[in-house]
Coordinates of C-alpha atoms in Angstrom, one line a residue:
M293 CA 0.1 0.0 0.0
K294 CA 1.3 3.3 -0.9
L295 CA 1.0 6.0 1.9
P296 CA 0.6 9.6 1.3
K297 CA 3.9 11.4 2.2
G298 CA 3.6 14.0 4.8
L299 CA -0.1 12.9 5.5
D300 CA -0.9 14.7 2.2
G301 CA -4.8 14.6 2.0
V302 CA -5.2 12.6 5.1
V303 CA -8.1 14.0 7.3
V304 CA -6.9 13.4 11.0
D305 CA -9.6 15.1 12.9
Q306 CA -12.4 17.8 12.9
T307 CA -12.2 21.3 13.7
K308 CA -14.7 24.5 13.8
I309 CA -11.9 26.9 13.8
S310 CA -10.7 27.2 10.2
S311 CA -10.8 25.4 6.9
T312 CA -9.1 25.2 3.4
Q313 CA -11.8 23.1 1.8
N314 CA -11.9 23.6 -1.9
A315 CA -8.7 25.8 -1.7
V316 CA -10.9 28.5 0.0
L317 CA -9.6 29.7 3.4
T318 CA -12.2 30.6 5.9
Y319 CA -12.3 31.3 9.8
A320 CA -15.3 29.8 11.5
G321 CA -17.1 29.9 8.1
Y322 CA -16.3 33.4 7.1
P323 CA -14.1 33.8 3.8
I324 CA -10.7 35.4 4.6
K325 CA -11.5 37.8 1.8
E326 CA -14.3 39.2 3.9
L327 CA -12.1 39.5 6.9
Q328 CA -9.1 41.0 5.7
N329 CA -10.0 44.5 6.9
A330 CA -11.6 43.2 10.2
P331 CA -9.9 44.4 13.4
F332 CA -7.6 41.7 14.6
E333 CA -9.1 41.5 18.0
E334 CA -12.4 40.6 16.3
V335 CA -10.8 37.9 14.3
V336 CA -9.1 36.5 17.5
F337 CA -12.5 36.4 19.2
L338 CA -13.8 34.6 16.1
L339 CA -11.2 32.0 16.3
W340 CA -11.5 31.5 20.0
H341 CA -15.2 31.5 20.2
T342 CA -16.3 30.6 16.6
R343 CA -18.5 33.5 16.4
L344 CA -18.3 37.3 16.0
P345 CA -18.3 39.5 19.1
S346 CA -21.0 42.2 19.5
A347 CA -19.6 46.0 19.7
D348 CA -19.5 45.9 23.5
E349 CA -17.9 42.4 23.6
L350 CA -15.3 43.6 21.1
K351 CA -14.5 46.8 23.1
A352 CA -14.0 44.8 26.4
F353 CA -12.0 42.2 24.4
R354 CA -9.6 44.7 23.0
K355 CA -9.1 46.3 26.2
L356 CA -8.4 42.9 27.9
L357 CA -5.8 41.8 25.3
V358 CA -3.9 45.2 25.6
S359 CA -3.8 45.0 29.3
K360 CA -2.1 41.7 29.0
M361 CA 0.7 43.1 26.8
V362 CA 3.1 43.5 29.7
L363 CA 5.9 41.4 31.0
P364 CA 7.2 41.2 34.6
D365 CA 10.4 43.1 35.3
E366 CA 12.1 39.7 36.1
T367 CA 11.2 38.1 33.0
I368 CA 12.4 41.0 30.9
R369 CA 15.8 40.9 32.9
L370 CA 16.1 37.1 31.9
M371 CA 15.0 37.9 28.3
T372 CA 17.8 40.5 28.1
R373 CA 20.5 37.8 28.7
I374 CA 18.9 35.4 26.4
A375 CA 18.2 37.8 23.5
K376 CA 21.9 38.9 23.5
E377 CA 23.1 35.4 22.5
P378 CA 24.4 34.9 19.0
Q379 CA 21.4 32.7 18.0
H380 CA 18.7 32.7 15.3
P381 CA 15.8 34.8 16.8
M382 CA 13.5 31.8 16.6
S383 CA 15.8 29.9 18.8
I384 CA 15.6 32.9 21.1
L385 CA 11.7 32.9 21.0
R386 CA 11.7 29.0 21.7
T387 CA 13.5 29.5 24.7
T388 CA 11.6 32.9 25.8
V389 CA 8.3 30.9 25.4
S390 CA 9.5 28.2 27.7
L391 CA 10.8 30.8 30.0
L392 CA 7.2 32.5 30.1
G393 CA 5.8 29.1 31.1
T394 CA 8.0 29.2 34.3
T395 CA 8.0 32.8 35.4
N396 CA 4.4 33.6 34.4
D397 CA 1.8 33.9 37.3
V398 CA -0.4 31.1 38.3
E399 CA -3.0 31.7 35.5
R400 CA -0.8 29.9 32.8
D401 CA -3.5 28.6 30.7
D402 CA -5.4 31.9 29.9
P403 CA -5.3 32.6 26.3
P404 CA -5.7 36.4 26.4
R405 CA -2.9 36.5 28.9
I406 CA -0.6 34.3 26.8
L407 CA -1.3 36.1 23.7
G408 CA -0.6 39.5 25.2
K409 CA 2.6 38.3 26.6
M410 CA 3.7 36.5 23.3
L411 CA 3.4 39.7 21.3
T412 CA 5.2 41.6 23.9
A413 CA 8.0 39.1 24.1
I414 CA 8.6 39.1 20.4
A415 CA 8.7 42.8 20.3
A416 CA 11.1 42.9 23.2
I417 CA 13.3 40.4 21.5
I418 CA 13.6 42.7 18.5
R419 CA 14.3 45.8 20.6
I420 CA 16.9 44.0 22.9
R421 CA 18.7 42.6 19.9
D422 CA 18.9 46.1 18.5
D423 CA 20.2 47.5 21.7
Q424 CA 17.0 49.6 22.1
P425 CA 14.9 50.0 25.3
V426 CA 11.8 47.7 25.8
M427 CA 8.7 49.6 25.2
H428 CA 5.3 49.7 27.2
A429 CA 1.9 49.2 25.7
N430 CA -0.6 52.1 25.6
S431 CA -3.9 51.4 27.1
D432 CA -5.7 53.6 24.8
W433 CA -4.6 51.8 21.6
G434 CA -5.5 48.5 19.9
V435 CA -3.5 45.4 19.8
V436 CA -2.0 46.1 16.3
E437 CA -1.1 49.6 16.9
N438 CA 0.6 48.7 20.1
F439 CA 2.5 45.8 18.8
I440 CA 4.0 48.0 16.0
Y441 CA 4.9 50.5 18.7
L442 CA 6.4 47.9 20.8
F443 CA 8.8 46.5 18.2
S444 CA 9.6 49.8 16.3
G445 CA 9.5 52.3 19.1
E446 CA 7.4 54.6 17.1
R447 CA 3.7 55.2 16.9
P448 CA 2.5 54.0 13.5
T449 CA 0.0 55.8 11.2
A450 CA -3.5 54.7 10.9
E451 CA -2.6 53.5 7.3
R452 CA 0.3 51.4 8.5
V453 CA -1.8 49.8 11.4
A454 CA -4.4 48.9 8.7
M455 CA -1.8 47.3 6.5
F456 CA -0.3 45.4 9.4
N457 CA -3.7 44.5 10.8
T458 CA -4.4 42.7 7.5
V459 CA -1.1 40.8 7.6
M460 CA -1.9 39.7 11.1
V461 CA -5.4 38.5 10.1
L462 CA -4.1 36.6 7.1
H463 CA -1.7 34.9 9.2
A464 CA -3.9 34.1 12.2
D465 CA -4.8 30.7 11.4
H466 CA -4.5 28.1 8.6
E467 CA -6.2 24.8 9.5
F468 CA -3.9 21.8 10.4
N469 CA -0.5 23.3 9.1
A470 CA 2.7 21.8 10.5
S471 CA 3.2 24.0 13.5
T472 CA -0.6 24.1 14.5
F473 CA -0.7 20.2 14.3
T474 CA 2.3 20.1 16.3
A475 CA 0.6 22.1 18.9
R476 CA -2.3 19.9 18.9
V477 CA -0.3 16.9 19.2
V478 CA 1.1 18.1 22.4
A479 CA -2.1 19.5 23.6
S480 CA -3.7 16.0 23.2
T481 CA -1.3 14.9 26.0
K482 CA -2.9 17.5 28.2
A483 CA 0.3 19.4 28.5
D484 CA 0.1 23.2 29.6
Y485 CA -0.3 25.8 26.9
Y486 CA 3.2 27.1 27.0
S487 CA 4.6 23.5 26.3
C488 CA 2.3 23.6 23.3
L489 CA 3.4 26.8 22.1
T490 CA 7.1 26.1 22.6
A491 CA 6.7 23.0 20.3
A492 CA 4.8 25.0 17.7
V493 CA 7.7 27.7 17.5
C494 CA 10.0 24.8 17.0
A495 CA 7.9 23.5 14.0
L496 CA 7.5 27.0 12.6
K497 CA 11.3 27.7 12.5
G498 CA 11.9 25.4 9.6
P499 CA 12.4 26.9 6.3
L500 CA 9.6 24.8 4.7
H501 CA 7.1 26.3 7.1
G502 CA 7.4 29.6 8.7
G503 CA 11.1 30.2 7.9
A504 CA 10.4 30.6 4.2
N505 CA 9.6 34.3 4.4
E506 CA 13.3 34.8 5.6
K507 CA 14.6 32.8 2.6
V508 CA 12.5 35.0 0.3
F509 CA 14.1 38.2 1.4
K510 CA 17.5 36.7 1.3
M511 CA 17.0 35.6 -2.3
L512 CA 15.9 39.2 -3.2
E513 CA 19.0 40.7 -1.4
T514 CA 21.2 38.3 -3.3
I515 CA 20.0 38.9 -6.7
R516 CA 20.2 42.7 -6.1
Q517 CA 23.8 42.7 -4.4
T518 CA 25.2 40.5 -7.2
G519 CA 23.4 42.1 -10.0
Q520 CA 22.5 38.8 -11.4
E521 CA 19.4 38.6 -13.7
P522 CA 16.5 37.2 -11.8
T523 CA 15.7 34.6 -14.4
A524 CA 19.3 33.5 -14.3
Y525 CA 19.2 33.3 -10.6
V526 CA 16.1 31.1 -10.7
N527 CA 17.4 28.8 -13.4
D528 CA 20.7 28.4 -11.6
Q529 CA 18.9 27.5 -8.3
M530 CA 16.6 25.0 -9.8
A531 CA 19.4 23.4 -11.8
K532 CA 21.1 22.7 -8.5
G533 CA 17.8 21.1 -7.1
R534 CA 17.1 24.1 -4.6
K535 CA 13.5 25.2 -4.0
I536 CA 12.5 28.8 -4.9
M537 CA 11.1 30.0 -1.7
G538 CA 7.8 31.6 -1.5
F539 CA 6.2 29.7 -4.4
G540 CA 3.8 26.9 -4.3
H541 CA 1.4 25.4 -1.9
R542 CA 0.2 21.9 -1.1
I543 CA -3.4 23.1 -0.8
Y544 CA -3.7 26.2 -3.3
K545 CA -2.8 24.7 -6.6
N546 CA -4.3 27.9 -8.4
G547 CA -2.8 30.5 -6.2
D548 CA -2.7 31.5 -2.3
P549 CA -5.7 33.7 -1.7
R550 CA -3.6 35.6 1.1
A551 CA -0.8 36.3 -1.6
T552 CA -3.2 38.0 -3.7
I553 CA -4.2 40.5 -0.9
L554 CA -0.6 40.7 0.4
R555 CA 0.7 41.7 -3.1
E556 CA -1.2 45.0 -3.1
I557 CA 0.0 45.8 0.4
A558 CA 3.6 45.1 -0.7
R559 CA 3.2 47.3 -3.8
Q560 CA 1.8 50.1 -1.8
I561 CA 4.2 50.0 1.3
A562 CA 7.3 49.4 -1.0
H563 CA 6.4 52.6 -2.9
E564 CA 5.9 54.6 0.2
T565 CA 9.4 53.4 1.6
D566 CA 11.5 53.6 -1.5
N567 CA 11.6 49.9 -1.9
D568 CA 10.0 49.9 -5.5
A569 CA 13.0 48.0 -6.8
Y570 CA 12.5 45.1 -4.5
F571 CA 8.8 45.0 -5.4
A572 CA 9.8 45.1 -9.3
L573 CA 12.3 42.4 -8.7
Q574 CA 9.4 40.2 -6.9
E575 CA 7.1 40.8 -10.0
Q576 CA 9.8 39.7 -12.4
I577 CA 10.4 36.5 -10.4
R578 CA 6.8 35.8 -10.0
D579 CA 6.1 36.1 -13.8
Y580 CA 8.9 34.0 -14.7
M581 CA 8.2 31.3 -12.2
F582 CA 4.7 30.9 -13.5
E583 CA 6.1 30.7 -17.0
K584 CA 8.6 28.2 -16.0
T585 CA 6.8 26.0 -13.3
H586 CA 3.1 27.4 -13.3
L587 CA 3.8 27.8 -9.5
H588 CA 2.0 30.8 -8.0
P589 CA 3.4 33.0 -5.0
N590 CA 2.3 31.8 -1.4
V591 CA 1.8 33.8 1.8
D592 CA 5.5 34.1 2.6
Y593 CA 6.4 35.7 -0.7
Y594 CA 5.0 39.2 -0.3
T595 CA 5.1 39.0 3.5
A596 CA 9.0 39.1 3.3
L597 CA 8.9 42.5 1.6
I598 CA 6.2 44.0 3.9
Y599 CA 8.2 43.1 7.0
H600 CA 11.4 44.6 5.3
C601 CA 9.5 47.9 4.7
F602 CA 8.4 48.0 8.3
G603 CA 12.0 48.2 9.1
L604 CA 12.4 44.6 10.5
D605 CA 15.7 42.5 10.1
K606 CA 15.0 39.4 7.9
K607 CA 16.2 37.2 10.8
T608 CA 13.0 38.4 12.6
F609 CA 10.5 37.6 9.9
T610 CA 9.6 34.2 11.2
M611 CA 9.1 35.6 14.7
M612 CA 6.4 37.9 13.2
F613 CA 4.7 34.9 11.7
A614 CA 4.6 33.5 15.2
A615 CA 3.3 36.6 16.5
C616 CA 0.3 36.4 14.2
R617 CA -0.1 32.7 14.4
T618 CA -0.3 32.5 18.1
A619 CA -4.0 33.4 18.0
G620 CA -4.7 30.4 16.0
W621 CA -2.4 28.2 17.9
L622 CA -4.2 29.1 21.1
A623 CA -7.6 28.3 19.4
H624 CA -6.4 24.9 18.4
I625 CA -4.9 24.0 21.7
T626 CA -8.2 24.9 23.5
E627 CA -10.3 22.9 21.0
Q628 CA -7.8 19.8 21.2
Q629 CA -7.8 19.8 24.9
A630 CA -11.5 20.0 25.2
E631 CA -11.8 16.8 22.9
G632 CA -9.8 14.9 25.3
C633 CA -8.3 12.4 22.9
L634 CA -4.6 11.5 22.6
I635 CA -3.2 11.7 19.1
R636 CA -1.2 8.6 18.5
P637 CA -1.1 7.5 14.9
S638 CA 0.3 4.2 13.8
S639 CA 3.1 3.6 11.2
E640 CA 4.0 0.9 8.7
Y641 CA 7.2 -0.9 9.6
V642 CA 9.5 -1.4 6.5
G643 CA 12.6 -2.5 8.1
Q644 CA 14.3 -5.9 8.4
T645 CA 12.3 -8.7 10.2
N646 CA 13.1 -12.1 11.7
R647 CA 16.4 -11.0 13.1
H648 CA 17.8 -12.7 16.4
Y649 CA 20.2 -11.0 18.6
R650 CA 22.4 -14.0 19.7
A651 CA 22.7 -15.4 16.1
D652 CA 23.7 -12.2 14.7
K653 CA 26.3 -11.6 17.5
E654 CA 27.8 -15.2 16.6
E655 CA 28.0 -14.4 13.0
M656 CA 30.0 -11.1 13.9

């Protein structure tokens, strides 16, 4: 029997959180195209409760989330030492999430508290790595505005908040992707939320998952710095058997709907920040890749440029993915733990059989 590699097409469980059925991304039944401009807090509420909040609920929920965007002084002190280590930011985040699980107060399995602390910790890692002071959230602002301020040190314009809000909404969840499934496996053991999130961060770090956005921008930088023709670069990489990051998706064969939305944001912010050359380069590669392979850009392709235009170092791009995806991870952890079923699949053994220890030792 031929087994599907990577569980491709295998339905392992049911969920009410999000779906990619028929290559259409929906959150609790709502198409992502209709949610792209919804407030991030509203989308988080939807993912956690599978319904939209009332106006009063949304106002209270936003206030609650922002109130949790604070870290104890002792946690910041320990993070300062960790973040200074010459490791990849995702390795620092992995250790930080585990740290939060040991230094946090007694209400550890509290999604609003955890999301607020995750966003603040990710912003703090960026600031500490840049030798900048850790900022503090403003209770009068929303989650996205605060998050940009926390990692950049500057209050963003309403237009920039709207752009980044859409980025966070589009990344908030995506069914049983690798990191989410990892979180659910750990959650099925009844482990605490921070253990589940630590595992999810580890899965997201890989270049075939969340790490792809960093690789995309590295490709763009390499092409510009070497002056190589984009088509020549693509041909050379493919001739060496290397993937062109940011293209293709196991589910979206005719194009990632998130990439379509992000492309316009990338075009706009690239123009506003004098990064038109990068966007033009992306368009050249996009057209050639479709001509050569019929592959479309995925969510990582344009996100890479957007993050760069927000002044972020490419090594922090995957952490930004984690900041957005934490909302979905928490929804899935909660759903899986409520299900109360241990995830324990079987495998097909294809190794040698009928071996005997003593006989083999005598032959040696």
